Amino acid sequence: MPPVKKLLVVDADPETVRLLAPSLRQRGYQVHAAHDGPRALQVAILRFPDLVLLDEHTPLLDPRTFIRILRTNPRTERIPVVLMGTAPETDRARLGAWLQKPLQLDQVLARVEQAFRRADAARAAGESQDLEGNLAQLPLPDLLQILAVNRKSGRLVVEREGERAEVVLREGRVVDAALGPVVAEKALWRLLSRREGQFTFSPSAATGPERIDRRLDDLLLEGLRQADELAALLPSLPPPQDRLELVDGAATLPAGLHPVTEEVVALLSAPRTFVEVLDRCHASDLEAARAVAALLERGFARRRPAAPPEAAVALLAPHELHALRARVVRGRSSGPQVVGKVVVAGGGPAERQAAAARFATVPGFQATPGAAGAEDFGTLGRLTLGDGVRVDLVALPASPADRPLWRPFAAGAVGALVLLPAEGAAALLEELGRAQRLPLVVCGAAGDAALAGLVGSPGGVAFEGSDAAEALRALLAGAAVRLASY
């Protein structure tokens, strides 16, 4: 069982303790109190609290001196301190070291939990070499402060949706950063806005250029400030993929432009997307965005909205989907979702692999993890069609010796998709079409004899071609053949 975490609340006003203590104890914390600085130091040394909540007007000892004394004692040097006060302290609050009075209980509890998460991560960083986790649980500002306290050297890698960023630390100092084409402070500030992503810190003797030379607190506060101002500017900015260009007559721009504006104008000598301008400009994202906003506002630049993405074409028309639902249900009762099945038979390894690749392009298709290979059988994937209809694609075993297994696999199927060329194609069609009475669509080259015979049958029209996705659409739309007269 983990030890109970101890809190020390330092405030001359007893109402503060009366407000906080019951809720903190209810959550399993042990609460100690002190009404002045000397008593708080005595409790800190004797009780060794895990966190101190310190009022900025603590009698007999100012907060700066109190914290300095804590840091000089090896037993108390790592105890986090959160100040409480009435004057707004935005910077300290953003770094997790400030609570605004009058206190809001939910904010206090959130700040306490944040401080303990940070302390646990700092302990883990001090005890182990590698450190990994998720930014949703440990935000990047907290993580960088933890690495700074432990004077770590190495590379911090942050990955999200295939995008990779690196932050280089030397003895706890951030000395470089890279995010795509962006480097140094600009990359770090852009990275600070991330709220999700996996991180891994690997210790090493960091090498390479030192393109960042600021104290960590200054870096973090400046980055967070720029993120706030950039968010406020967003309504006047174009979407990231809109193209920007200079208007006719922009060559007569007034002299003495700000250097960042001059750089943006030079970039717009050829049309570029807004995100390309931000990436290529040497200035920070905030400065570049301000320059773009000013050029747009004054009519020196204009934007061309990106072409809307093509809407996904539904696989089946509404009437075809309605008819398929009726075929799947076949008179039995059904709930909001009905699930049908299509069996895939025939074809060699190459044909089956090509079919699987084409199925993956069908809107709504999701391949089954570890799906059946070219020589195996099983569920290839699921196709969600809308209106509560889903169709599972099931591959039948390719070997003729396994055809006795087809009947249980094909039970309840709405049809069969046959890939050509196939060994024993005539027997295959006989089994699926006549014996199991499944509607068939044959997918193969026009010269295949089995395909030619099926297309010519009086029972209907089969798909003629080698595109498995189109063949599947034809089968589900009802353009299949029953082999009554094949």
GROMACS .gro file of N, CA, C and O in nm, residues 417-469:
model
  212
  417LEU      N    1  -1.833  -1.385  -5.384
  417LEU     CA    2  -1.747  -1.317  -5.481
  417LEU      C    3  -1.639  -1.417  -5.521
  417LEU      O    4  -1.560  -1.461  -5.437
  418VAL      N    5  -1.636  -1.454  -5.649
  418VAL     CA    6  -1.544  -1.556  -5.698
  418VAL      C    7  -1.433  -1.488  -5.776
  418VAL      O    8  -1.458  -1.413  -5.871
  419LEU      N    9  -1.309  -1.514  -5.735
  419LEU     CA   10  -1.192  -1.456  -5.801
  419LEU      C   11  -1.136  -1.556  -5.902
  419LEU      O   12  -1.117  -1.673  -5.871
  420LEU      N   13  -1.112  -1.509  -6.022
  420LEU     CA   14  -1.052  -1.592  -6.126
  420LEU      C   15  -0.913  -1.538  -6.159
  420LEU      O   16  -0.888  -1.417  -6.144
  421PRO      N   17  -0.822  -1.623  -6.207
  421PRO     CA   18  -0.840  -1.767  -6.232
  421PRO      C   19  -0.844  -1.846  -6.101
  421PRO      O   20  -0.789  -1.802  -6.001
  422ALA      N   21  -0.912  -1.960  -6.105
  422ALA     CA   22  -0.924  -2.045  -5.988
  422ALA      C   23  -0.912  -2.190  -6.030
  422ALA      O   24  -0.962  -2.230  -6.137
  423GLU      N   25  -0.847  -2.270  -5.948
  423GLU     CA   26  -0.835  -2.412  -5.975
  423GLU      C   27  -0.973  -2.476  -5.965
  423GLU      O   28  -1.044  -2.458  -5.867
  424GLY      N   29  -1.011  -2.549  -6.069
  424GLY     CA   30  -1.142  -2.615  -6.069
  424GLY      C   31  -1.256  -2.516  -6.064
  424GLY      O   32  -1.348  -2.528  -5.983
  425ALA      N   33  -1.251  -2.414  -6.151
  425ALA     CA   34  -1.350  -2.307  -6.146
  425ALA      C   35  -1.492  -2.358  -6.165
  425ALA      O   36  -1.585  -2.314  -6.097
  426ALA      N   37  -1.511  -2.453  -6.257
  426ALA     CA   38  -1.646  -2.504  -6.282
  426ALA      C   39  -1.704  -2.569  -6.157
  426ALA      O   40  -1.821  -2.547  -6.121
  427ALA      N   41  -1.622  -2.653  -6.089
  427ALA     CA   42  -1.670  -2.719  -5.967
  427ALA      C   43  -1.696  -2.617  -5.857
  427ALA      O   44  -1.790  -2.631  -5.777
  428LEU      N   45  -1.614  -2.514  -5.853
  428LEU     CA   46  -1.632  -2.409  -5.752
  428LEU      C   47  -1.766  -2.339  -5.772
  428LEU      O   48  -1.844  -2.320  -5.677
  429LEU      N   49  -1.795  -2.301  -5.896
  429LEU     CA   50  -1.923  -2.235  -5.924
  429LEU      C   51  -2.041  -2.328  -5.898
  429LEU      O   52  -2.147  -2.285  -5.851
  430GLU      N   53  -2.023  -2.457  -5.930
  430GLU     CA   54  -2.129  -2.555  -5.906
  430GLU      C   55  -2.161  -2.562  -5.757
  430GLU      O   56  -2.277  -2.563  -5.717
  431GLU      N   57  -2.056  -2.569  -5.674
  431GLU     CA   58  -2.076  -2.581  -5.529
  431GLU      C   59  -2.144  -2.459  -5.471
  431GLU      O   60  -2.242  -2.468  -5.397
  432LEU      N   61  -2.094  -2.340  -5.505
  432LEU     CA   62  -2.149  -2.218  -5.446
  432LEU      C   63  -2.284  -2.180  -5.506
  432LEU      O   64  -2.375  -2.137  -5.435
  433GLY      N   65  -2.295  -2.198  -5.637
  433GLY     CA   66  -2.416  -2.152  -5.704
  433GLY      C   67  -2.531  -2.248  -5.694
  433GLY      O   68  -2.642  -2.211  -5.655
  434ARG      N   69  -2.508  -2.377  -5.728
  434ARG     CA   70  -2.618  -2.473  -5.729
  434ARG      C   71  -2.638  -2.538  -5.593
  434ARG      O   72  -2.750  -2.544  -5.543
  435ALA      N   73  -2.528  -2.590  -5.534
  435ALA     CA   74  -2.543  -2.663  -5.409
  435ALA      C   75  -2.582  -2.569  -5.294
  435ALA      O   76  -2.670  -2.602  -5.214
  436GLN      N   77  -2.520  -2.452  -5.285
  436GLN     CA   78  -2.549  -2.362  -5.173
  436GLN      C   79  -2.641  -2.248  -5.213
  436GLN      O   80  -2.678  -2.167  -5.128
  437ARG      N   81  -2.673  -2.238  -5.342
  437ARG     CA   82  -2.772  -2.142  -5.392
  437ARG      C   83  -2.738  -1.997  -5.354
  437ARG      O   84  -2.823  -1.920  -5.312
  438LEU      N   85  -2.609  -1.964  -5.368
  438LEU     CA   86  -2.567  -1.827  -5.338
  438LEU      C   87  -2.565  -1.743  -5.465
  438LEU      O   88  -2.517  -1.790  -5.569
  439PRO      N   89  -2.613  -1.621  -5.460
  439PRO     CA   90  -2.590  -1.530  -5.573
  439PRO      C   91  -2.440  -1.511  -5.594
  439PRO      O   92  -2.365  -1.498  -5.498
  440LEU      N   93  -2.397  -1.508  -5.719
  440LEU     CA   94  -2.255  -1.503  -5.750
  440LEU      C   95  -2.220  -1.380  -5.833
  440LEU      O   96  -2.297  -1.337  -5.919
  441VAL      N   97  -2.103  -1.328  -5.807
  441VAL     CA   98  -2.038  -1.233  -5.897
  441VAL      C   99  -1.897  -1.285  -5.918
  441VAL      O  100  -1.825  -1.315  -5.823
  442VAL      N  101  -1.858  -1.298  -6.046
  442VAL     CA  102  -1.727  -1.350  -6.080
  442VAL      C  103  -1.639  -1.233  -6.122
  442VAL      O  104  -1.679  -1.148  -6.202
  443CYS      N  105  -1.520  -1.229  -6.066
  443CYS     CA  106  -1.426  -1.120  -6.091
  443CYS      C  107  -1.303  -1.178  -6.159
  443CYS      O  108  -1.230  -1.257  -6.099
  444GLY      N  109  -1.280  -1.141  -6.286
  444GLY     CA  110  -1.165  -1.192  -6.358
  444GLY      C  111  -1.151  -1.125  -6.492
  444GLY      O  112  -1.231  -1.038  -6.529
  445ALA      N  113  -1.050  -1.165  -6.564
  445ALA     CA  114  -1.028  -1.108  -6.697
  445ALA      C  115  -1.136  -1.154  -6.793
  445ALA      O  116  -1.193  -1.263  -6.778
  446ALA      N  117  -1.163  -1.073  -6.892
  446ALA     CA  118  -1.273  -1.102  -6.985
  446ALA      C  119  -1.251  -1.233  -7.060
  446ALA      O  120  -1.347  -1.295  -7.104
  447GLY      N  121  -1.128  -1.280  -7.071
  447GLY     CA  122  -1.101  -1.402  -7.146
  447GLY      C  123  -1.125  -1.529  -7.066
  447GLY      O  124  -1.116  -1.639  -7.122
  448ASP      N  125  -1.152  -1.519  -6.936
  448ASP     CA  126  -1.172  -1.640  -6.857
  448ASP      C  127  -1.299  -1.711  -6.902
  448ASP      O  128  -1.406  -1.650  -6.911
  449ALA      N  129  -1.286  -1.842  -6.926
  449ALA     CA  130  -1.401  -1.917  -6.976
  449ALA      C  131  -1.516  -1.918  -6.876
  449ALA      O  132  -1.634  -1.905  -6.913
  450ALA      N  133  -1.487  -1.931  -6.747
  450ALA     CA  134  -1.593  -1.933  -6.646
  450ALA      C  135  -1.668  -1.801  -6.643
  450ALA      O  136  -1.790  -1.797  -6.632
  451LEU      N  137  -1.596  -1.691  -6.657
  451LEU     CA  138  -1.660  -1.561  -6.658
  451LEU      C  139  -1.747  -1.546  -6.782
  451LEU      O  140  -1.861  -1.500  -6.775
  452ALA      N  141  -1.695  -1.590  -6.898
  452ALA     CA  142  -1.772  -1.577  -7.021
  452ALA      C  143  -1.901  -1.658  -7.012
  452ALA      O  144  -2.009  -1.611  -7.053
  453GLY      N  145  -1.894  -1.777  -6.955
  453GLY     CA  146  -2.015  -1.859  -6.943
  453GLY      C  147  -2.116  -1.797  -6.849
  453GLY      O  148  -2.236  -1.799  -6.873
  454LEU      N  149  -2.069  -1.737  -6.739
  454LEU     CA  150  -2.161  -1.679  -6.642
  454LEU      C  151  -2.227  -1.553  -6.696
  454LEU      O  152  -2.347  -1.531  -6.680
  455VAL      N  153  -2.146  -1.470  -6.766
  455VAL     CA  154  -2.204  -1.348  -6.823
  455VAL      C  155  -2.311  -1.382  -6.925
  455VAL      O  156  -2.413  -1.313  -6.938
  456GLY      N  157  -2.291  -1.492  -6.995
  456GLY     CA  158  -2.387  -1.529  -7.098
  456GLY      C  159  -2.508  -1.604  -7.046
  456GLY      O  160  -2.598  -1.636  -7.123
  457SER      N  161  -2.513  -1.634  -6.917
  457SER     CA  162  -2.627  -1.710  -6.865
  457SER      C  163  -2.752  -1.623  -6.860
  457SER      O  164  -2.744  -1.502  -6.845
  458PRO      N  165  -2.871  -1.686  -6.871
  458PRO     CA  166  -2.993  -1.608  -6.871
  458PRO      C  167  -3.035  -1.561  -6.733
  458PRO      O  168  -3.133  -1.487  -6.720
  459GLY      N  169  -2.964  -1.599  -6.629
  459GLY     CA  170  -3.009  -1.563  -6.494
  459GLY      C  171  -2.979  -1.421  -6.456
  459GLY      O  172  -3.024  -1.373  -6.354
  460GLY      N  173  -2.896  -1.349  -6.528
  460GLY     CA  174  -2.863  -1.212  -6.492
  460GLY      C  175  -2.730  -1.173  -6.553
  460GLY      O  176  -2.683  -1.236  -6.646
  461VAL      N  177  -2.669  -1.069  -6.501
  461VAL     CA  178  -2.543  -1.018  -6.554
  461VAL      C  179  -2.440  -1.019  -6.442
  461VAL      O  180  -2.463  -0.964  -6.335
  462ALA      N  181  -2.325  -1.080  -6.463
  462ALA     CA  182  -2.216  -1.080  -6.366
  462ALA      C  183  -2.122  -0.966  -6.397
  462ALA      O  184  -2.118  -0.915  -6.509
  463PHE      N  185  -2.045  -0.927  -6.296
  463PHE     CA  186  -1.946  -0.822  -6.317
  463PHE      C  187  -1.836  -0.875  -6.407
  463PHE      O  188  -1.783  -0.984  -6.386
  464GLU      N  189  -1.802  -0.798  -6.507
  464GLU     CA  190  -1.699  -0.840  -6.601
  464GLU      C  191  -1.580  -0.746  -6.588
  464GLU      O  192  -1.584  -0.632  -6.630
  465GLY      N  193  -1.476  -0.792  -6.522
  465GLY     CA  194  -1.358  -0.710  -6.498
  465GLY      C  195  -1.276  -0.770  -6.385
  465GLY      O  196  -1.312  -0.871  -6.327
  466SER      N  197  -1.164  -0.707  -6.355
  466SER     CA  198  -1.074  -0.763  -6.255
  466SER      C  199  -1.067  -0.680  -6.128
  466SER      O  200  -0.984  -0.706  -6.042
  467ASP      N  201  -1.151  -0.577  -6.113
  467ASP     CA  202  -1.149  -0.492  -5.995
  467ASP      C  203  -1.238  -0.552  -5.887
  467ASP      O  204  -1.360  -0.551  -5.898
  468ALA      N  205  -1.176  -0.604  -5.781
  468ALA     CA  206  -1.253  -0.672  -5.677
  468ALA      C  207  -1.346  -0.576  -5.604
  468ALA      O  208  -1.454  -0.617  -5.561
  469ALA      N  209  -1.306  -0.449  -5.586
  469ALA     CA  210  -1.394  -0.354  -5.518
  469ALA      C  211  -1.521  -0.329  -5.598
  469ALA      O  212  -1.631  -0.324  -5.543
   0.00000   0.00000   0.00000
